[in-house]
Amino acid sequence: MTNKKKTTIKDIANVLNISAAAVSKALHNDSRISDKTKKAVKQVAENLNYQPNHLASALRSGKSKLVGVIVPKTNSNFFSSAIHNIEEVLNEKGYNVIITQSNESYEKECKNIDTLLYTQVDGIIASMANETVDLEYFEKIKSAGIPLITFDRGENDLNVDYIGIDDYNSSHLIVNHLVDQGCKRIAHIGGFKRTRIYNNRIKGYVDAIKKHNLSLDEELIIESNLTIEDGRKKMLQLLALKNRPDAVYVAGDYAALGALQILNEQNIAIPNEIALVGFGNEPFTSMVTPTITSVNQHAYNIGRIAAEAFLNYADKNNFSQSLNKIILKAELLVRESSFKKEK
Amino acid sequence: MTNKKKTTIKDIANVLNISAAAVSKALHNDSRISDKTKKAVKQVAENLNYQPNHLASALRSGKSKLVGVIVPKTNSNFFSSAIHNIEEVLNEKGYNVIITQSNESYEKECKNIDTLLYTQVDGIIASMANETVDLEYFEKIKSAGIPLITFDRGENDLNVDYIGIDDYNSSHLIVNHLVDQGCKRIAHIGGFKRTRIYNNRIKGYVDAIKKHNLSLDEELIIESNLTIEDGRKKMLQLLALKNRPDAVYVAGDYAALGALQILNEQNIAIPNEIALVGFGNEPFTSMVTPTITSVNQHAYNIGRIAAEAFLNYADKNNFSQSLNKIILKAELLVRESSFKKEK
DNA sequence: TATATTTGCTTAAACGTTTAAACAAATATA
DNA sequence: TATATTTGTTTAAACGTTTAAGCAAATATA
């Protein structure tokens, strides 16, 4: 099958012997077009299998009705669910969503930004890569004059909307729970300090430890990239201490899983010998043995709110953005890895 | 920050007192433009922070340099990895990729197709939703005159390129392995028969069972939607049989996980009492206890090949598509759930 | 020196829409 | 009946590019 020429409004106009402008207006239900003409136009459009050319209308109107989304990876429950909800809200309003993934690489993230700007998206909703420290490229979005909304991983210095959970308080929830279970020496395998959310989790951990008058031991706080492999490595590091912890709070579920594997391999009783808590509520946390206590980040709400934040700016041709944080409460889901039946 | 007008080639032309056409050519390194002018144009473009308007060039050239991807869900290792490789190949060639997910819903899939056609993509690479039986919407893609490439989940009747693994032989690999482990009564929790890949897995299972002269028992073949929940349900169904199986081959890893949960809950020894094999090599198969034997579908290669299949058609303005299957060999990854130390 | 070719640019049309402005015909208002 | 308003349409310009065609100046060829 060779590709036939696509039907345009001109073709419809020719069939009916009216102007292209009349066709355009008829298709948009302009009040100044007679019902008779509208009906005829729509009928012919259908017959000729007319598909509006988005490029032309976007060019003319200056609005592409496209919103770009940048996430570190789609292969995570949190992000794929956030994307789903962003789509749901935006499709409703006639926007289409372009998803791109950075794979945690700053370089790829820059490319994605270029791609999206080039595609003339009307706005960008982004969660930053672990690697990202330089904000220059994100500033580029702002100076392109389109709204930028950040979620989960954002930076105050960008001075744009941010939607995330309360990382600081989540750490409190976790430490409180572990203390409640009788743990006295709680370690923290955290993310990179330079990433705000992980830094907040660390701060929350430190303050909660202090609040409970537990010993704040530097060797119990470890920075990690939070992959499975690194979780294994950092768990081994903790086990090598003269004075082992009796609980480990890991700032990401994948790393928590790595830690769990090591504990299982070394036949260390979970949670009685060492209790374990992850973060993110990835589906596998309730699939592994033992199931892993984790924190639910409410991807559902975050996605919706991020989309709504964008809609707030859309269609306004004179807007100014500023640091506008929306912080949601997170929920601790206690599972086997930290719940001691007999304390 | 209010949104300033964007720089166009006209702005550049004005600065240098040359025509817009000259600017366009200079930016594209046309041989008929002097090096001096090219240099000057590029310098001014940089100074004014010029970003080409993709909509305009796409409209003019009739090529959007955008490729649409439709997958059932991004939240699966197979698809997210396939997407990643599709992107890698296509970005290299100057294409950008728009990802959409159907969430296994036919309705959403149709919407996605409309969206992509509306966005004027130059081609579509798709894997069909479980629900999809009606091919009308996919025919719409063909009649839009752009190439359609299917992977993993496709249909012969579409008469387009298809890239997938050898499902029929994969079933043979699995049954051979289970027989090798001494299993005599092998059940199959399969996907929907109407979906080609699952049908092929069922056929492969049936033929392999016959080949080994095992009893082909209708009650051992169960159709499922392959979610965790359904995997649990169908496993319970198998356990309720008077004559229980000693092995279960599940056509998807999520359902296999559900089955595993039931076996663990009922303290049934895996693999000695019942051996278990999944399909898809989702990361969690090597995370759970016991680890689950599964089939690696080589998402890496499938993504690359699908992208290359598209590139085959791209830029050709007269092409015809036909059923063109590329079938890759799959790899059986034997793990704890089916490997008996003492047989 | 006369002619052909190459170089470096300009002009203008085109891609498919949308929309402001114009205008004739029909209808309402006084 | 004369004028104002409404209705239903057309015309033409615009969005920012690309590109075929044209043309003058510079250079090569005979």
XYZ file of C-alpha atoms (C1' of nucleotides) in Angstrom:
746
model
C 0.000 0.000 0.000
C 1.525 3.294 -1.093
C 0.800 6.363 0.975
C -1.996 8.392 -0.448
C -2.118 12.141 0.073
C -3.775 13.072 3.293
C -7.126 14.826 3.283
C -6.973 18.519 4.230
C -9.677 21.039 4.936
C -9.173 22.293 1.396
C -10.303 18.951 0.023
C -13.430 19.158 2.108
C -13.951 22.742 0.979
C -13.667 21.732 -2.665
C -16.220 18.994 -2.341
C -18.753 21.378 -0.839
C -17.764 24.430 -2.857
C -17.139 26.521 0.205
C -13.968 28.136 1.567
C -11.387 26.371 3.706
C -12.050 28.900 6.428
C -15.689 27.864 6.568
C -14.631 24.255 6.925
C -12.249 25.093 9.739
C -14.948 26.993 11.562
C -17.537 24.309 10.973
C -15.237 21.723 12.487
C -14.780 23.962 15.507
C -18.510 24.560 15.851
C -18.185 28.275 15.293
C -21.512 29.915 16.081
C -21.468 31.846 12.821
C -21.645 28.718 10.678
C -25.072 27.296 9.829
C -26.056 23.924 11.179
C -26.602 22.725 7.656
C -23.021 23.518 6.649
C -21.619 22.044 9.851
C -23.427 18.810 9.248
C -22.317 18.630 5.632
C -18.697 19.409 6.528
C -18.587 16.786 9.230
C -20.124 14.233 6.927
C -17.582 14.888 4.182
C -14.745 14.933 6.718
C -15.814 11.505 7.861
C -16.168 10.185 4.325
C -12.734 11.389 3.303
C -11.258 10.128 6.582
C -10.016 13.596 7.435
C -7.403 13.844 10.194
C -6.545 17.379 11.294
C -2.902 18.261 10.888
C -1.703 19.019 14.337
C 1.509 20.588 13.111
C -0.339 23.211 11.155
C -2.759 24.150 13.883
C -0.029 24.144 16.501
C 2.127 26.349 14.351
C -0.668 28.768 13.730
C -1.954 28.910 17.281
C 1.441 28.814 18.949
C 0.218 26.032 21.239
C 1.226 22.439 20.586
C -1.094 20.959 23.208
C 1.798 18.691 24.069
C 3.285 18.378 27.540
C 6.673 16.788 28.101
C 7.425 14.533 31.043
C 10.947 13.676 32.138
C 11.497 10.889 34.640
C 14.630 9.032 35.718
C 13.087 5.733 34.582
C 9.656 4.462 33.657
C 10.509 1.065 35.054
C 9.513 1.902 38.588
C 6.140 1.704 40.128
C 6.240 5.216 41.452
C 7.060 6.895 38.169
C 4.921 4.740 35.928
C 1.970 5.387 38.181
C 2.697 9.118 38.382
C 2.873 9.244 34.585
C -0.400 7.428 34.297
C -2.116 10.018 36.429
C -0.484 12.947 34.724
C -1.821 11.565 31.460
C -5.274 11.099 32.851
C -5.579 14.692 33.989
C -4.012 16.230 30.910
C -5.784 14.115 28.294
C -9.015 15.270 29.829
C -8.046 18.829 28.956
C -6.995 18.033 25.414
C -3.280 17.740 26.070
C -1.106 14.875 24.947
C 1.849 13.699 26.936
C 5.328 12.891 25.691
C 7.248 10.683 28.065
C 11.034 10.645 28.131
C 13.400 8.873 30.510
C 16.819 10.052 31.610
C 18.029 6.717 32.979
C 19.490 8.738 35.836
C 21.954 10.334 33.439
C 22.437 14.099 33.342
C 23.554 13.946 29.728
C 20.430 12.085 28.629
C 18.332 14.496 30.656
C 19.797 17.443 28.748
C 19.065 15.695 25.479
C 15.519 15.087 26.619
C 15.072 18.739 27.458
C 16.372 19.744 24.037
C 14.065 17.230 22.397
C 11.038 18.490 24.251
C 11.784 22.146 23.620
C 12.383 21.334 19.980
C 9.040 19.566 19.826
C 7.521 22.809 21.106
C 5.819 21.347 24.125
C 3.595 23.732 26.059
C 5.165 22.759 29.360
C 7.416 20.259 31.119
C 6.819 18.130 34.193
C 10.076 16.697 35.447
C 11.729 14.628 38.113
C 15.484 15.002 38.105
C 18.146 12.363 37.546
C 20.293 11.307 40.467
C 23.322 12.644 38.666
C 21.952 16.127 38.123
C 23.636 18.940 40.034
C 23.922 21.608 37.359
C 20.603 23.380 36.816
C 21.583 25.223 33.640
C 19.503 23.031 31.386
C 16.441 23.368 33.534
C 16.900 27.128 33.461
C 16.742 26.764 29.692
C 13.177 25.527 30.065
C 12.262 28.556 32.097
C 13.829 30.944 29.643
C 11.910 29.226 26.848
C 8.904 30.772 28.506
C 6.996 27.573 29.230
C 5.960 26.362 32.680
C 8.167 23.866 34.465
C 6.751 21.674 37.207
C 9.010 19.428 39.280
C 8.009 16.459 41.360
C 9.693 13.988 43.691
C 13.164 15.120 42.729
C 13.436 18.888 42.464
C 15.636 21.735 43.644
C 14.670 24.859 45.562
C 17.087 26.952 43.520
C 15.018 26.438 40.393
C 12.239 28.539 41.881
C 9.429 26.609 40.246
C 6.523 24.488 41.467
C 7.436 21.335 43.328
C 5.239 18.458 44.421
C 6.639 15.804 46.705
C 6.224 14.003 49.946
C 7.487 15.062 53.312
C 10.816 13.268 53.345
C 11.945 14.752 56.617
C 8.879 13.567 58.457
C 8.905 10.196 56.714
C 12.246 9.534 58.353
C 10.673 10.378 61.683
C 7.850 7.939 61.022
C 10.354 5.215 60.265
C 12.646 5.842 63.211
C 9.675 6.138 65.570
C 8.396 2.792 64.341
C 11.776 1.087 64.716
C 12.241 2.478 68.221
C 8.764 1.241 68.975
C 9.897 -2.221 67.923
C 12.705 -2.015 70.428
C 15.567 -1.170 68.095
C 18.388 0.793 69.657
C 21.067 1.017 67.006
C 19.504 2.152 63.760
C 21.619 2.538 60.617
C 20.731 4.557 57.546
C 21.709 3.679 53.981
C 20.791 6.967 52.327
C 20.846 8.433 48.841
C 23.202 11.132 47.659
C 23.311 14.072 50.056
C 23.279 16.529 47.152
C 19.828 15.353 46.080
C 17.343 17.243 48.150
C 14.940 14.453 48.951
C 17.709 12.177 50.185
C 19.277 14.956 52.156
C 15.944 15.581 53.848
C 15.628 11.909 54.684
C 19.080 12.008 56.246
C 18.261 15.140 58.237
C 15.011 13.570 59.404
C 16.861 10.456 60.431
C 19.479 12.397 62.359
C 16.931 14.541 64.192
C 14.741 11.551 65.014
C 17.703 9.626 66.380
C 18.571 12.624 68.560
C 14.980 13.005 69.678
C 15.015 9.441 70.993
C 18.385 9.951 72.702
C 19.971 7.193 70.669
C 23.643 7.253 69.813
C 24.282 9.089 66.566
C 27.124 7.106 65.080
C 28.782 8.377 61.897
C 29.604 4.855 60.786
C 25.885 4.069 60.713
C 25.157 6.669 58.011
C 26.158 5.540 54.530
C 25.678 7.246 51.177
C 24.570 5.033 48.285
C 23.265 5.182 44.725
C 20.459 2.955 45.967
C 20.709 0.206 43.358
C 20.316 -3.437 44.360
C 24.036 -4.033 43.973
C 24.977 -1.076 46.096
C 22.432 -2.097 48.704
C 24.224 -5.440 48.981
C 27.614 -3.736 49.243
C 26.541 -1.254 51.885
C 24.800 -3.942 53.923
C 28.018 -5.971 53.965
C 29.820 -2.833 55.119
C 27.388 -2.504 58.034
C 27.749 -6.165 58.936
C 31.504 -5.741 59.086
C 31.236 -3.242 61.942
C 32.426 -4.333 65.378
C 29.182 -3.015 66.728
C 26.450 -4.073 64.308
C 23.156 -2.181 63.977
C 19.897 -3.846 65.007
C 17.921 -2.023 62.314
C 18.614 -0.573 58.891
C 16.569 2.147 57.240
C 17.316 2.213 53.509
C 16.239 5.268 51.503
C 15.154 3.214 48.462
C 13.417 -0.117 47.973
C 15.868 -1.532 45.442
C 18.800 -1.027 47.783
C 16.659 -2.394 50.610
C 16.158 -5.511 48.537
C 19.909 -5.872 48.089
C 20.322 -5.550 51.834
C 17.613 -8.159 52.360
C 19.373 -10.593 50.057
C 22.585 -10.288 52.085
C 20.740 -10.772 55.373
C 18.996 -13.849 53.998
C 22.217 -15.254 52.584
C 23.951 -14.811 55.913
C 21.016 -16.296 57.790
C 20.493 -13.221 59.884
C 17.019 -13.199 61.404
C 14.776 -10.447 60.082
C 13.461 -8.497 61.920
C 14.579 -9.925 65.258
C 18.302 -9.711 64.693
C 18.191 -6.853 62.224
C 15.005 -5.035 61.208
C 14.757 -3.550 57.738
C 12.792 -0.644 56.263
C 12.773 0.519 52.646
C 11.285 3.496 50.851
C 8.979 3.804 47.830
C 6.587 0.904 48.169
C 7.728 -0.839 45.008
C 5.488 -3.820 44.305
C 8.219 -6.323 45.076
C 8.377 -5.164 48.696
C 5.239 -7.177 49.332
C 6.424 -10.082 47.183
C 9.738 -10.998 48.729
C 10.382 -13.025 51.851
C 10.104 -11.480 54.304
C 7.959 -8.670 52.956
C 9.644 -5.287 53.351
C 8.259 -2.397 55.379
C 8.228 0.652 53.144
C 6.871 4.145 52.585
C 4.049 4.829 50.161
C 4.733 8.015 48.226
C 1.237 8.424 46.806
C 2.274 8.534 43.179
C -1.386 8.837 42.366
C -1.803 12.172 44.039
C 1.579 13.489 43.042
C 0.885 12.864 39.367
C -2.511 14.501 39.499
C -1.303 17.520 41.403
C 1.677 18.025 39.111
C -0.623 17.949 36.098
C -2.992 20.386 37.730
C -0.105 22.681 38.573
C 0.762 22.779 34.893
C -2.835 23.502 33.926
C -2.706 26.450 36.286
C -0.209 28.142 33.998
C -1.436 26.837 30.672
C -3.258 29.337 28.498
C -1.961 32.186 30.589
C 0.386 34.078 28.301
C 1.761 36.138 31.117
C 2.744 34.129 34.103
C 5.569 34.105 36.556
C 6.765 31.054 38.393
C 8.189 30.895 41.861
C 9.094 28.270 44.399
C 5.718 26.801 45.215
C 5.993 23.637 47.216
C 3.218 21.173 47.773
C 4.263 18.588 50.311
C 2.161 15.480 50.848
C 2.196 13.284 53.879
C 3.655 9.850 53.243
C 2.351 6.622 54.701
C 4.411 3.972 56.476
C 3.407 0.443 55.500
C 4.618 -1.883 58.203
C 5.418 -5.370 56.903
C 7.276 -8.429 58.113
C 10.806 -7.052 57.818
C 10.313 -4.730 60.775
C 7.401 -6.064 62.770
C 8.483 -8.143 65.740
C 5.778 -10.451 67.034
C 7.445 -10.887 70.424
C 9.560 -7.928 71.376
C 9.471 35.841 34.329
C 7.116 36.625 31.471
C 7.547 34.725 28.237
C 9.523 36.664 25.715
C 8.982 36.129 22.008
C 11.026 33.317 20.647
C 13.864 33.967 18.254
C 13.183 32.964 14.634
C 15.380 32.783 11.600
C 13.937 36.134 10.582
C 15.424 37.739 13.662
C 18.786 36.340 12.759
C 18.344 37.496 9.176
C 17.557 41.028 10.320
C 20.632 41.255 12.485
C 22.860 40.268 9.580
C 20.887 42.004 6.857
C 20.482 38.842 4.836
C 17.390 36.845 3.874
C 15.693 34.260 6.058
C 16.358 31.697 3.380
C 20.064 32.301 3.638
C 19.867 31.794 7.384
C 17.991 28.535 6.974
C 20.552 27.282 4.517
C 23.466 28.420 6.637
C 22.086 26.501 9.591
C 21.802 23.404 7.414
C 25.322 23.824 6.057
C 24.146 24.259 2.497
C 27.128 24.192 0.172
C 26.011 27.326 -1.591
C 26.438 29.483 1.485
C 29.849 30.982 2.228
C 31.748 29.911 5.284
C 31.817 33.489 6.454
C 28.015 33.746 6.416
C 27.598 30.363 8.058
C 29.877 31.364 10.876
C 28.125 34.672 11.371
C 24.682 33.070 11.330
C 25.631 30.434 13.854
C 27.166 33.036 16.098
C 24.060 35.209 16.046
C 21.837 32.144 16.505
C 23.767 31.299 19.624
C 23.676 34.855 20.919
C 19.939 35.137 20.474
C 19.438 31.649 21.926
C 17.730 30.509 18.753
C 15.732 27.278 18.953
C 14.404 25.972 15.637
C 10.647 25.617 15.516
C 10.045 21.993 14.916
C 6.396 22.523 14.067
C 7.239 24.783 11.179
C 9.917 22.598 9.691
C 7.846 19.480 10.173
C 4.881 21.107 8.511
C 6.951 22.261 5.601
C 8.853 19.026 5.101
C 5.955 16.717 5.837
C 8.153 14.767 8.252
C 7.779 15.234 11.980
C 10.838 13.148 12.890
C 8.691 11.737 15.657
C 8.015 8.042 16.154
C 5.208 6.829 18.366
C 5.517 3.821 20.635
C 2.539 2.032 22.137
C 3.064 -0.507 24.885
C 0.659 -2.184 27.293
C 2.563 -0.729 30.252
C 5.925 0.897 30.858
C 6.062 -0.612 34.301
C 7.558 -3.886 33.181
C 11.142 -4.689 32.658
C 10.622 -6.061 29.192
C 8.824 -3.022 27.819
C 10.854 -0.370 29.576
C 14.003 -1.981 28.283
C 12.601 -2.353 24.770
C 11.646 1.321 24.805
C 15.095 2.289 25.939
C 16.656 0.518 22.989
C 14.157 1.820 20.509
C 15.067 5.304 21.692
C 18.746 4.652 21.419
C 18.552 3.552 17.802
C 16.118 6.240 16.710
C 17.717 9.185 18.506
C 20.901 8.335 16.683
C 19.071 8.941 13.417
C 17.513 12.207 14.504
C 14.157 10.820 15.529
C 12.414 11.495 18.793
C 10.217 8.979 20.474
C 6.786 9.504 21.988
C 5.869 6.812 24.455
C 2.252 5.975 25.262
C 0.826 3.185 27.376
C -2.471 1.385 26.865
C -2.690 -0.174 30.322
C -3.918 -3.306 28.537
C -7.090 -1.451 27.556
C -8.314 -1.482 23.961
C -10.076 1.818 24.446
C -6.926 3.543 25.682
C -5.006 1.966 22.836
C -7.384 3.515 20.312
C -6.986 6.884 21.986
C -3.233 6.496 21.836
C -3.372 5.735 18.141
C -5.501 8.806 17.534
C -3.113 10.895 19.584
C -0.093 9.690 17.680
C -1.673 10.127 14.276
C -2.809 13.575 15.320
C 0.723 14.415 16.384
C 1.796 13.458 12.854
C 4.325 10.837 13.857
C 6.356 9.382 11.019
C 5.708 5.840 12.171
C 4.405 3.682 15.018
C 6.016 0.825 16.886
C 3.434 -1.059 18.902
C 2.805 -3.988 21.167
C -0.865 -4.744 21.549
C -3.007 -4.732 24.685
C -4.279 -8.021 26.036
C -7.819 -6.873 25.394
C -7.299 -6.100 21.722
C -9.071 -8.343 19.243
C -10.425 -5.800 16.789
C -7.716 -4.610 14.405
C -9.659 -1.722 12.895
C -7.681 0.937 14.698
C -4.389 -0.551 13.681
C -5.593 -0.597 10.099
C -6.133 3.118 10.551
C -2.394 3.494 11.039
C -1.699 1.667 7.811
C -4.192 3.727 5.879
C -2.558 6.867 7.267
C 0.350 5.829 5.102
C 2.968 5.547 7.827
C 4.896 2.399 8.703
C 3.631 0.211 11.537
C 5.977 -2.159 13.309
C 4.674 -4.622 15.894
C 6.652 -6.425 18.525
C 6.020 -9.033 21.215
C 2.248 -8.807 20.836
C 1.195 -8.644 17.194
C -1.239 -10.279 14.803
C -0.566 -11.984 11.504
C -3.711 -10.505 10.002
C -2.250 -7.020 10.196
C 0.290 -7.912 7.537
C 3.038 -5.735 8.906
C 6.484 -6.311 10.382
C 6.621 -8.280 13.591
C 9.522 -8.879 15.930
C 9.196 -11.370 18.731
C 10.619 -14.444 20.315
C 9.892 -18.004 19.408
C 7.069 -18.708 21.811
C 6.370 -22.161 20.473
C 9.923 -23.319 20.977
C 10.212 -21.589 24.328
C 7.480 -23.888 25.591
C 9.512 -26.812 24.330
C 12.575 -25.559 26.196
C 10.551 -25.319 29.372
C 8.847 -28.694 29.108
C 12.115 -30.376 28.167
C 13.755 -28.877 31.226
C 10.936 -29.938 33.548
C 10.944 -33.467 32.162
C 14.667 -33.464 32.658
C 14.056 -32.652 36.319
C 11.855 -35.701 36.587
C 8.454 -34.007 36.401
C 5.675 -36.148 34.967
C 2.529 -34.131 35.371
C 3.109 -30.619 34.057
C 0.341 -27.999 34.192
C 0.167 -24.807 32.152
C -1.340 -21.539 33.316
C -1.448 -19.745 29.978
C -2.507 -16.355 28.688
C -5.535 -15.694 26.518
C -5.728 -18.098 23.573
C -6.795 -15.277 21.265
C -3.486 -13.484 21.782
C -1.040 -15.019 19.377
C 1.975 -15.283 21.624
C 0.026 -17.033 24.334
C -1.624 -19.309 21.855
C 1.796 -20.286 20.530
C 3.008 -21.014 24.031
C -0.005 -23.265 24.575
C 0.583 -25.062 21.278
C 4.241 -25.517 22.124
C 3.307 -26.875 25.521
C 0.808 -29.352 24.060
C 3.204 -30.608 21.406
C 6.071 -30.946 23.862
C 3.898 -32.880 26.279
C 2.925 -35.228 23.458
C 6.525 -35.554 22.344
C 7.470 -36.820 25.784
C 4.494 -39.169 25.884
C 3.108 -37.506 28.969
C -0.592 -37.436 29.674
C -2.255 -34.405 28.106
C -4.888 -33.550 30.649
C -7.397 -30.786 29.827
C -7.728 -29.850 33.487
C -4.032 -28.993 33.525
C -4.405 -26.230 30.942
C -5.866 -23.019 32.363
C -6.423 -19.646 30.708
C -5.523 -16.562 32.749
C -5.033 -12.810 32.467
C -1.639 -13.426 34.064
C -1.867 -10.892 36.895
C -0.556 -11.758 40.355
C -4.073 -12.136 41.674
C -5.128 -14.461 38.894
C -1.955 -16.462 39.303
C -2.957 -17.095 42.922
C -6.472 -18.066 41.900
C -5.407 -20.447 39.185
C -2.792 -22.064 41.398
C -5.449 -22.748 44.016
C -7.552 -24.271 41.259
C -4.703 -26.634 40.361
C -4.125 -27.568 43.992
C -7.789 -28.497 44.312
C -7.429 -31.254 41.705
C -7.630 -34.841 42.882
C -4.509 -35.493 40.906
C -2.188 -32.557 41.494
C 0.528 -31.561 39.005
C 4.195 -31.879 39.965
C 5.157 -28.852 37.872
C 3.491 -25.656 36.720
C 4.571 -23.626 33.710
C 3.069 -20.137 33.919
C 3.076 -17.988 30.774
C 3.901 -14.755 32.674
C 6.129 -13.883 35.615
C 3.548 -11.905 37.560
C 1.120 -14.812 37.573
C 4.029 -17.131 38.404
C 4.704 -14.947 41.408
C 1.086 -15.303 42.517
C 1.421 -19.062 42.176
C 4.628 -18.992 44.172
C 2.952 -17.074 46.974
C 0.239 -19.722 47.234
C 2.784 -22.571 47.230
C 4.783 -20.833 49.950
C 1.692 -20.104 52.014
C 0.624 -23.736 51.806
C 4.128 -24.948 52.641
C 4.446 -26.902 49.446
C 8.078 -27.671 48.688
C 9.394 -25.923 45.580
C 10.662 -27.469 43.361
C 10.542 -30.956 44.870
C 6.814 -31.186 45.421
C 5.850 -28.776 42.666
C 8.316 -27.126 40.297
C 7.545 -23.694 38.912
C 8.551 -21.867 35.740
C 7.593 -18.331 34.712
C 8.047 -16.309 31.559
C 9.563 -12.865 30.899
C 12.512 -12.658 33.258
C 11.108 -9.799 35.288
C 13.716 -8.607 37.795
C 11.749 -9.904 40.750
C 12.120 -13.504 39.540
C 15.658 -13.448 40.864
C 14.667 -11.563 44.000
C 12.003 -13.766 45.524
C 12.436 -16.942 47.529
C 12.897 -19.302 45.874
C 14.103 -17.557 42.751
C 11.899 -18.324 39.756
C 13.066 -20.045 36.591
C 12.023 -17.867 33.660
C 12.509 -17.078 29.995
C 14.573 -14.117 28.855
C 12.881 -12.396 25.938
C 15.872 -10.290 24.887
C 14.100 -6.966 25.114
C 17.383 -5.413 24.119
C 17.451 -6.999 20.703
C 13.744 -6.730 20.127
C 13.804 -2.986 20.716
C 16.763 -2.445 18.431
C 15.376 -4.586 15.655
C 11.955 -2.956 15.823
C 13.572 0.463 15.528
C 15.679 -0.675 12.618
C 12.624 -2.121 10.918
C 11.041 1.308 11.111
C 14.145 2.983 9.715
C 13.895 0.621 6.779
C 10.711 2.342 5.706
C 11.483 5.860 6.838
C 12.324 8.346 4.105
C 10.928 6.009 1.494
C 7.827 7.750 0.175
C 6.672 4.690 -1.654
C 6.721 1.575 0.409
C 4.519 -1.408 0.910
C 4.327 -3.420 4.075
C 3.694 -7.103 4.396
C 3.865 -9.738 7.077
C 7.550 -9.829 7.831
C 8.329 -11.816 10.922
C 11.603 -11.767 12.768
C 11.636 -14.442 15.416
C 14.390 -14.508 18.017
C 15.420 -17.464 20.087
C 14.597 -17.096 23.752
C 16.778 -18.212 26.617
C 15.700 -20.353 29.545
C 17.163 -19.167 32.838
C 17.024 -22.044 35.268
C 16.679 -20.922 38.871
C 15.779 -22.462 42.201
C 12.056 -22.911 41.555
C 12.673 -25.736 39.082
C 16.160 -27.044 39.752
C 16.155 -30.158 41.909
C 19.477 -30.820 43.608
C 18.684 -34.453 44.290
C 16.305 -35.905 41.765
C 37.958 38.854 -25.115
C 33.698 36.410 -25.144
C 31.262 32.771 -23.102
C 30.336 29.190 -19.624
C 30.332 27.860 -14.988
C 30.312 28.456 -10.156
C 29.335 30.951 -6.048
C 26.365 33.253 -2.896
C 22.672 35.090 -2.233
C 17.322 36.676 -2.821
C 12.491 36.027 -4.023
C 8.485 33.800 -3.537
C 5.707 29.975 -2.853
C 4.443 26.279 -0.089
C 3.143 23.183 4.106
C -2.311 23.099 6.589
C -4.254 25.527 9.727
C -6.608 29.711 12.259
C -8.609 34.159 12.581
C -9.288 39.159 11.977
C -11.551 41.829 8.775
C -14.725 42.461 5.216
C -19.028 41.936 3.085
C -23.455 40.527 1.117
C -27.861 38.818 2.296
C -31.376 38.170 5.507
C -33.770 39.731 9.327
C -34.996 42.966 12.971
C -35.980 47.655 14.592
C -37.727 52.285 14.400
C -39.468 52.760 4.355
C -34.929 53.541 5.937
C -31.560 51.955 9.009
C -29.405 48.730 12.229
C -28.281 44.156 13.455
C -27.524 39.422 12.744
C -26.222 35.577 9.984
C -23.224 33.041 7.074
C -19.802 33.242 4.412
C -15.234 34.768 1.930
C -10.672 36.892 1.638
C -6.278 37.267 3.000
C -2.713 37.206 6.170
C -0.209 34.785 9.454
C 2.488 30.972 12.097
C 8.234 29.654 11.008
C 10.214 26.946 8.187
C 12.149 24.861 3.519
C 13.241 24.897 -1.233
C 12.747 25.571 -6.258
C 13.815 29.094 -9.246
C 16.117 33.154 -10.365
C 19.851 36.333 -10.709
C 24.002 39.086 -10.228
C 28.792 38.834 -9.359
C 32.921 36.294 -9.417
C 35.662 32.981 -11.509
C 36.930 29.581 -14.984
C 37.362 28.164 -19.787
C 38.235 28.699 -24.676
